[in-house]
Coordinates of C-alpha atoms in Angstrom, one line a residue:
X1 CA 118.7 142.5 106.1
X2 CA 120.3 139.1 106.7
X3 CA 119.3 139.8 110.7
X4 CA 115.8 140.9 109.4
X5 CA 115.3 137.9 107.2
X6 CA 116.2 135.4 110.7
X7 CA 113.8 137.1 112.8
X8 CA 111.2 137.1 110.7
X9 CA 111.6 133.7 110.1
X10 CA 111.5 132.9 113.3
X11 CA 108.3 134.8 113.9
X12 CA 106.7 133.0 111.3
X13 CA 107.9 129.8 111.9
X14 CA 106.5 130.7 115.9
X15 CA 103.2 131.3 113.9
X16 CA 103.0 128.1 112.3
X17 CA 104.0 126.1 115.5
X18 CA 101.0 127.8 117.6
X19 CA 98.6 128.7 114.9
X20 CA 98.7 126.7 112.1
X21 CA 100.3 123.5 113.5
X22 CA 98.9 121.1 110.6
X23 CA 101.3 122.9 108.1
X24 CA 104.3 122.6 110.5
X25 CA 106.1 119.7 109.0
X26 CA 108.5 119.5 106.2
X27 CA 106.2 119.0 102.8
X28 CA 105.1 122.1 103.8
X29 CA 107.5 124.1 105.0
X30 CA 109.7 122.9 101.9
X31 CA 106.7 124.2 100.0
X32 CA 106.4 127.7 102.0
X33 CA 110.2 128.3 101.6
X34 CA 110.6 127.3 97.8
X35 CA 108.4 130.0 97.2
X36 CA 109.4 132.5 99.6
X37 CA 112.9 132.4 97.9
X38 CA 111.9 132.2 94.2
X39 CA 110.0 135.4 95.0
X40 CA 112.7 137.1 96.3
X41 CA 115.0 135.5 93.8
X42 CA 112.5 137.6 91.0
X43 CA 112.8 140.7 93.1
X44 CA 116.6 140.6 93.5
X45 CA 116.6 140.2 89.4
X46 CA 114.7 142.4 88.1
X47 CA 116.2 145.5 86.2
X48 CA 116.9 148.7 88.2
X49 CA 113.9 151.0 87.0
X50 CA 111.6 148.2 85.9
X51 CA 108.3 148.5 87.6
X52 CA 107.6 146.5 91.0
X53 CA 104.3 145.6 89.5
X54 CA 105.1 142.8 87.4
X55 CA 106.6 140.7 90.9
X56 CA 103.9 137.8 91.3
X57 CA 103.2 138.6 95.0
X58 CA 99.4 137.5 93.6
X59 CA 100.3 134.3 92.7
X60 CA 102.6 133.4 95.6
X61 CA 99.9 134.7 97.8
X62 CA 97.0 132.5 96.1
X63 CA 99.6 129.3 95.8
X64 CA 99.7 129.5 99.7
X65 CA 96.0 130.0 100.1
X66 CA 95.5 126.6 97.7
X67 CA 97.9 124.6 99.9
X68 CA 97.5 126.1 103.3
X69 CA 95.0 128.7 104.3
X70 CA 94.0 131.9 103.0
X71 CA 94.7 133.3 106.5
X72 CA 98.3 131.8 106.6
X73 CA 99.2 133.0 103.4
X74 CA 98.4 136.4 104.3
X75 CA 100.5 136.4 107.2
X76 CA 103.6 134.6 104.9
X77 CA 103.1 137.8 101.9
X78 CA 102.9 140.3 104.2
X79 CA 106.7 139.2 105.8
X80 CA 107.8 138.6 102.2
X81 CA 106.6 142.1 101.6
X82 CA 107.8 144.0 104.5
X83 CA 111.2 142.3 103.8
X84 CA 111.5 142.8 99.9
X85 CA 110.8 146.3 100.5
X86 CA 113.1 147.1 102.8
X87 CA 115.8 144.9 100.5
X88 CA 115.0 146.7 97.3
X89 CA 113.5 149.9 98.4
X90 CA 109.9 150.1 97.5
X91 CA 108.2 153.2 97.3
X92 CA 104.8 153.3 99.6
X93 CA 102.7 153.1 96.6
X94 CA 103.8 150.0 96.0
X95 CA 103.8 148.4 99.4
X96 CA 99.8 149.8 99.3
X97 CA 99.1 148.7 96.4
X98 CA 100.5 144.8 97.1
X99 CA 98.8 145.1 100.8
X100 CA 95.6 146.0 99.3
X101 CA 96.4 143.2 96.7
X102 CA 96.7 140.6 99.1
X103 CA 93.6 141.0 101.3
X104 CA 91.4 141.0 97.7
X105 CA 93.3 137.8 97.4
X106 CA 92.5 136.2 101.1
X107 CA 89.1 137.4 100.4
X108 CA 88.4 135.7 96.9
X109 CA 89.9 132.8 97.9
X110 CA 88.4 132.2 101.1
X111 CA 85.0 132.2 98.9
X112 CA 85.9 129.3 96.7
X113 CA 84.2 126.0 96.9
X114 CA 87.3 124.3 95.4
X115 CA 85.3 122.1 92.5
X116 CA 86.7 122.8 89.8
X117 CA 90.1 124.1 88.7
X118 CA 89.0 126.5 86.1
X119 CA 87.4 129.0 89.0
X120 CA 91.3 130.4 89.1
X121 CA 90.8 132.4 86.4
X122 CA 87.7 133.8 87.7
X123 CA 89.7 134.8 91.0
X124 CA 92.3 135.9 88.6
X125 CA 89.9 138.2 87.1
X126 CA 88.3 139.8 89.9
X127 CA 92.3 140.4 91.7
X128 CA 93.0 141.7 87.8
X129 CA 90.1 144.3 88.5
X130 CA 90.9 145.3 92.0
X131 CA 94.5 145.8 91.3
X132 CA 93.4 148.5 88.2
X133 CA 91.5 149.9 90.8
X134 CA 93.9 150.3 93.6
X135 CA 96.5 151.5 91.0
X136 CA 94.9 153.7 89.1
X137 CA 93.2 154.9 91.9
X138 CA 96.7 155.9 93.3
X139 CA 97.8 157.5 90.3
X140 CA 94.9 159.5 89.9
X141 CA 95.4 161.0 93.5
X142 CA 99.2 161.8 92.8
X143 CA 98.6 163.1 89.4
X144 CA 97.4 166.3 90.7
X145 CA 100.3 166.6 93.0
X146 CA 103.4 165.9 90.7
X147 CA 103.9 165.4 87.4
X148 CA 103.8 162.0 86.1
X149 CA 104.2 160.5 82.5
X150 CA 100.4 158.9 81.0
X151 CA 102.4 156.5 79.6
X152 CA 103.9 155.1 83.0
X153 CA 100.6 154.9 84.1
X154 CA 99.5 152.8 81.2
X155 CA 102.6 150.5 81.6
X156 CA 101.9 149.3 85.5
X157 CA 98.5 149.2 84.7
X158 CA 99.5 146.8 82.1
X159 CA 101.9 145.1 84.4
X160 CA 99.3 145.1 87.3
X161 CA 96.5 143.3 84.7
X162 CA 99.2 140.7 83.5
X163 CA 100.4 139.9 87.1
X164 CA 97.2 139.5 88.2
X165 CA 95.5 138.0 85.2
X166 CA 98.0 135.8 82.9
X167 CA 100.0 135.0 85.6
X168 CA 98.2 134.7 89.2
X169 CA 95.4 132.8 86.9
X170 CA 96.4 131.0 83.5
X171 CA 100.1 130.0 84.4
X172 CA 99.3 129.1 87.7
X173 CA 96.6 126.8 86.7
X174 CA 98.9 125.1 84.3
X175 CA 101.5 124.2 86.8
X176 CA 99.3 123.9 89.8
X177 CA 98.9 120.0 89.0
X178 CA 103.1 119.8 88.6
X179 CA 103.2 121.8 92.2
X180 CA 101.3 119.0 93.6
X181 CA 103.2 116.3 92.6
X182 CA 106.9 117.6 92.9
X183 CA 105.6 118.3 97.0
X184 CA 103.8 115.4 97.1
X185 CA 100.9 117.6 98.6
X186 CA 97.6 117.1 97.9
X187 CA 95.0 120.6 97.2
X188 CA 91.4 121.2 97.6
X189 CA 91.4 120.7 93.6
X190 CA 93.4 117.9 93.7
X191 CA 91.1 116.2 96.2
X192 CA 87.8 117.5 94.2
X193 CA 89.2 115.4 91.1
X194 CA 89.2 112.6 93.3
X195 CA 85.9 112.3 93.7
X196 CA 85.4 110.9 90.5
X197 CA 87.7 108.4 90.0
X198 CA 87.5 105.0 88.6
X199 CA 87.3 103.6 91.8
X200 CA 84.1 104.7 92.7
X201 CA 82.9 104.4 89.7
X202 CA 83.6 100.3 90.6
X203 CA 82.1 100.6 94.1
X204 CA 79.3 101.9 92.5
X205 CA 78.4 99.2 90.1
X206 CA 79.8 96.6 92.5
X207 CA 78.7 97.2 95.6
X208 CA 75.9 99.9 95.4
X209 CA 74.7 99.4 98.5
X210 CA 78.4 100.8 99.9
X211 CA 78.3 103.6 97.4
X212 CA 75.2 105.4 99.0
X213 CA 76.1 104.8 102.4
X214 CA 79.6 106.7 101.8
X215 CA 78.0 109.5 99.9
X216 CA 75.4 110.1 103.1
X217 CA 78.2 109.8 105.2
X218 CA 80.4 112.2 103.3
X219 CA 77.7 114.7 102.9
X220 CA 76.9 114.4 106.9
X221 CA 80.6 114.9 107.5
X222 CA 81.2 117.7 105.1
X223 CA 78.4 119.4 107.5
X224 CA 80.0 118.9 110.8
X225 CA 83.4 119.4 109.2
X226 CA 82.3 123.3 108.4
X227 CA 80.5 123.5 111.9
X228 CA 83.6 122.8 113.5
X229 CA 86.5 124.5 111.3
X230 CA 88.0 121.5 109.7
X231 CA 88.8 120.9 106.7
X232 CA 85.1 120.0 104.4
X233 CA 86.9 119.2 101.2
X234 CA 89.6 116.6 102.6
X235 CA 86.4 115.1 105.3
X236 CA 83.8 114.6 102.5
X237 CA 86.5 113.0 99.5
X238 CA 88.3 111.0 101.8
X239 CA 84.4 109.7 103.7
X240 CA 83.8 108.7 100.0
X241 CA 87.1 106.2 99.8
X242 CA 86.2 105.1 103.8
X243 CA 84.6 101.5 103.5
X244 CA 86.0 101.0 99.5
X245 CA 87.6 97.8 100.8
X246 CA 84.3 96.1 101.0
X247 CA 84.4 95.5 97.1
X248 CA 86.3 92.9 97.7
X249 CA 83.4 91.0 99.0
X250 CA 80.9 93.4 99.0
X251 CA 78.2 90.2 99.4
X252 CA 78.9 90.2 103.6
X253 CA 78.1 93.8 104.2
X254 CA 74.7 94.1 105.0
X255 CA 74.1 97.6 103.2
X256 CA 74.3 95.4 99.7
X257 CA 72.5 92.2 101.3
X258 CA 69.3 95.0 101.6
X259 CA 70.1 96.6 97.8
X260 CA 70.1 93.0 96.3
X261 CA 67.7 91.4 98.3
X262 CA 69.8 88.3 99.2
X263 CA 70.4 86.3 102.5
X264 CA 72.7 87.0 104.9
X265 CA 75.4 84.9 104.3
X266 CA 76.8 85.5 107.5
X267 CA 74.0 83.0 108.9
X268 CA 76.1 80.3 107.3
X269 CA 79.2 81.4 109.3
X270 CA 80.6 80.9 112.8
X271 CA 80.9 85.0 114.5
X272 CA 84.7 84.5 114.3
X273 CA 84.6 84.1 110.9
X274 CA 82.6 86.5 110.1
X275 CA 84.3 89.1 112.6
X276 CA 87.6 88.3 110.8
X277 CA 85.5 88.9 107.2
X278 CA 84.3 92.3 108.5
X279 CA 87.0 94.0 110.2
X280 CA 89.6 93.0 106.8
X281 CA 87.8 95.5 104.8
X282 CA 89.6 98.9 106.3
X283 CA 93.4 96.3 104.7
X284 CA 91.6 95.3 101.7
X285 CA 90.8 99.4 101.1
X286 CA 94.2 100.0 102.0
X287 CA 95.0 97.6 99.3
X288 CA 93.1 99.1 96.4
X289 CA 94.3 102.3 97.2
X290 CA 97.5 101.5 96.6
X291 CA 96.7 100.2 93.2
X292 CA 94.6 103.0 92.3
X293 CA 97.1 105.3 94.0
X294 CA 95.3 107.0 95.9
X295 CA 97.3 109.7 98.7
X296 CA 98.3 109.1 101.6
X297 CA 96.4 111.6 103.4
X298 CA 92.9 109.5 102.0
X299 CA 94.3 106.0 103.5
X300 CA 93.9 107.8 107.0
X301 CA 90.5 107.5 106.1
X302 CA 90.4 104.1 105.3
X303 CA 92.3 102.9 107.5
X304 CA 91.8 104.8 110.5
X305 CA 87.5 105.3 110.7
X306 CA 86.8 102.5 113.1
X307 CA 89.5 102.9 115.0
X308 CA 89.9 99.8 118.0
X309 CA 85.8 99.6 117.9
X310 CA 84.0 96.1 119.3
X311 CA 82.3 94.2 116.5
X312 CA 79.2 93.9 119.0
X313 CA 77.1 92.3 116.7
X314 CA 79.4 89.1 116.6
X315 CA 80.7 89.7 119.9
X316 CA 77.6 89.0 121.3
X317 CA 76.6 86.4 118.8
X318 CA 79.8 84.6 119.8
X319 CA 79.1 84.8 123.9
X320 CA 76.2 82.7 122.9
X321 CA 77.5 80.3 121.3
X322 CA 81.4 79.7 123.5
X323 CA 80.2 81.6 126.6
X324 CA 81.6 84.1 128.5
X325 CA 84.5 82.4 129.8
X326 CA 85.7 81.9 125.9
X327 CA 85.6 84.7 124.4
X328 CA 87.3 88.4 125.4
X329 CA 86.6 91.7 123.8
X330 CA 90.1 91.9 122.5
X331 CA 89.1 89.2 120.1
X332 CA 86.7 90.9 118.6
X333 CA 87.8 94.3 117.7
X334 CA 89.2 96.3 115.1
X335 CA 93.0 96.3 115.0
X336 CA 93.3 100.1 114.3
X337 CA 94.7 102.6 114.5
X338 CA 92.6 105.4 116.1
X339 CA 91.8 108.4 114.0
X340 CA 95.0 111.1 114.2
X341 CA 93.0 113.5 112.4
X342 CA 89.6 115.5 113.0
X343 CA 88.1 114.7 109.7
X344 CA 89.3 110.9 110.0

């Protein structure tokens, strides 16, 4: 077993290096291993002749999905199963009925649009049907070839509807929040919250001009995000928080000049000024999302979507006025960094 448990780990861990590199780094890993080990840790404690059907392969399976990928955990439960039931001898009924278990799971939770948290239990539900089906569907065909007690079949169908229900759905959305903050990982759902936050909610007021260009932007980028196989969720919450530095002087950005019908105050300005007035909003968001505490992952966004781009605008105004001679491109661009991610 011990030599089972190191290949397969190293199988997986071969997986995750080739095909799901962006969860090959220690939150998740840590994440990925903490479970894998509290499941088995269940397993290795339950009773001799308690029934199989109460272990929470469900919910370990739909944790993973949450904070990786349905696909990835699918290949993680399947290990975990092959290995637990070689450890603790599981009959094939079991194995079938987990297998079967855990591809309704991939399935349901490949389907969800991540708004709100309370869709759990709805997943919850439909994995609490399938697995009375998929049991009792196995019992019924063995019935009629041995002899076994109505009352066992009542008792894992019971197990089977409070794995799937109270625990892979009303537990696990109570500690699904405590998950994300003892790993420091941010979810779908936990990303879906931040969309209305008290932040925008100030951009808004402040500097409504901003506000609509980030939510056509974040809409546009949640688009191309599915088109491409990125991540839509992260791409269209973190466009949101992209250009929140310019509250802090929302007045010089021409998208709230139009909304309030002012002057450009800009014409009042020399085009290094202005430059250096322009390209400070991606450290001023930085800024406020530290005091909002914001994630990391959505200060990529800020600080990361222009990248080293020319302010030509002011570049050009500027070889106007000093010439060519005076003024280099370096000068006038933004200080970075490049996007690191596809969404940023």
């Amino acid at each position: 077993i011990y030599l089972m448990v190191a290949f397969f780990t190293f199988i997986f861990l071969q997986y995750e290096k080739n095909f799901e590199k962006p969860y090959y780094n220690k939150n998740y890993m840590m994440i990925m291993a903490s479970f894998t080990v509290l499941m088995a840790f269940i397993a290795a404690i339950l009773p001799t002749g308690f029934s199989p059907y109460i272990l929470p392969l469900p919910a370990y399976t739909i944790l993973l999905s949450i904070f990786t990928t349905p696909r990835n955990a699918f290949f993680a439960s399947t290990i975990l199963l092959a290995l637990l039931s070689v450890g603790m001898h599981y009959n094939t009924e079991i194995i079938v009925s987990f297998m079967l278990l855990n591809t309704v799971v991939m399935t349901a939770v490949s389907s969800l649009k991540f708004s709100k948290r309370s869709d759990l239990l709805i997943i919850s539900l439909k994995i609490s049907l399938a697995g009375i089906l998929v049991v009792g569907g196995i019992y019924f065909l063995e019935k009629y070839m041995m002899d076994i007690n109505n009352l066992m079949i009542l008792r894992d169908l019971g197990y089977i509807v409070l794995n799937c229900f109270v625990i892979s759905g009303v537990f696990l959305l109570g500690i699904l929040p405590i998950i994300e903050n003892v790993f420091g990982i941010m979810t779908p759902y936990g990303l879906a919250e931040l969309a209305d936050s008290k932040l925008l909610k100030r951009l808004l007021s402040d500097a409504p001009g901003t506000y609509n260009h980030s939510l056509i932007v974040s809409q546009l980028v949640e688009a191309a995000s599915e088109a491409i196989g990125a991540n839509p969720v992260l791409a269209r919450v973190g466009t949101m928080y992209h250009d929140i530095g310019k509250l802090l002087r929302p007045m010089f950005f021409v998208e709230n000049q139009s909304f309030y019908g002012i002057e450009n105050p800009h014409k009042t300005c020399t085009p290094r000024f202005s430059k250096m007035l322009i390209t400070a909003h991606p450290k001023d968001g930085i800024e406020l999302a530290k005091e909002y505490h914001l994630p990391q992952i959505i200060h990529n966004f800020i600080l990361q979507h222009h990248g080293t781009s020319l302010v030509s605008y002011f570049y050009n105004e500027a070889l106007k006025e000093e010439g060519a001679d005076n003024v280099k491109e370096e000068q006038f661009r933004y200080p970075g960094p490049k996007p690191n991610m596809t969404e940023t």
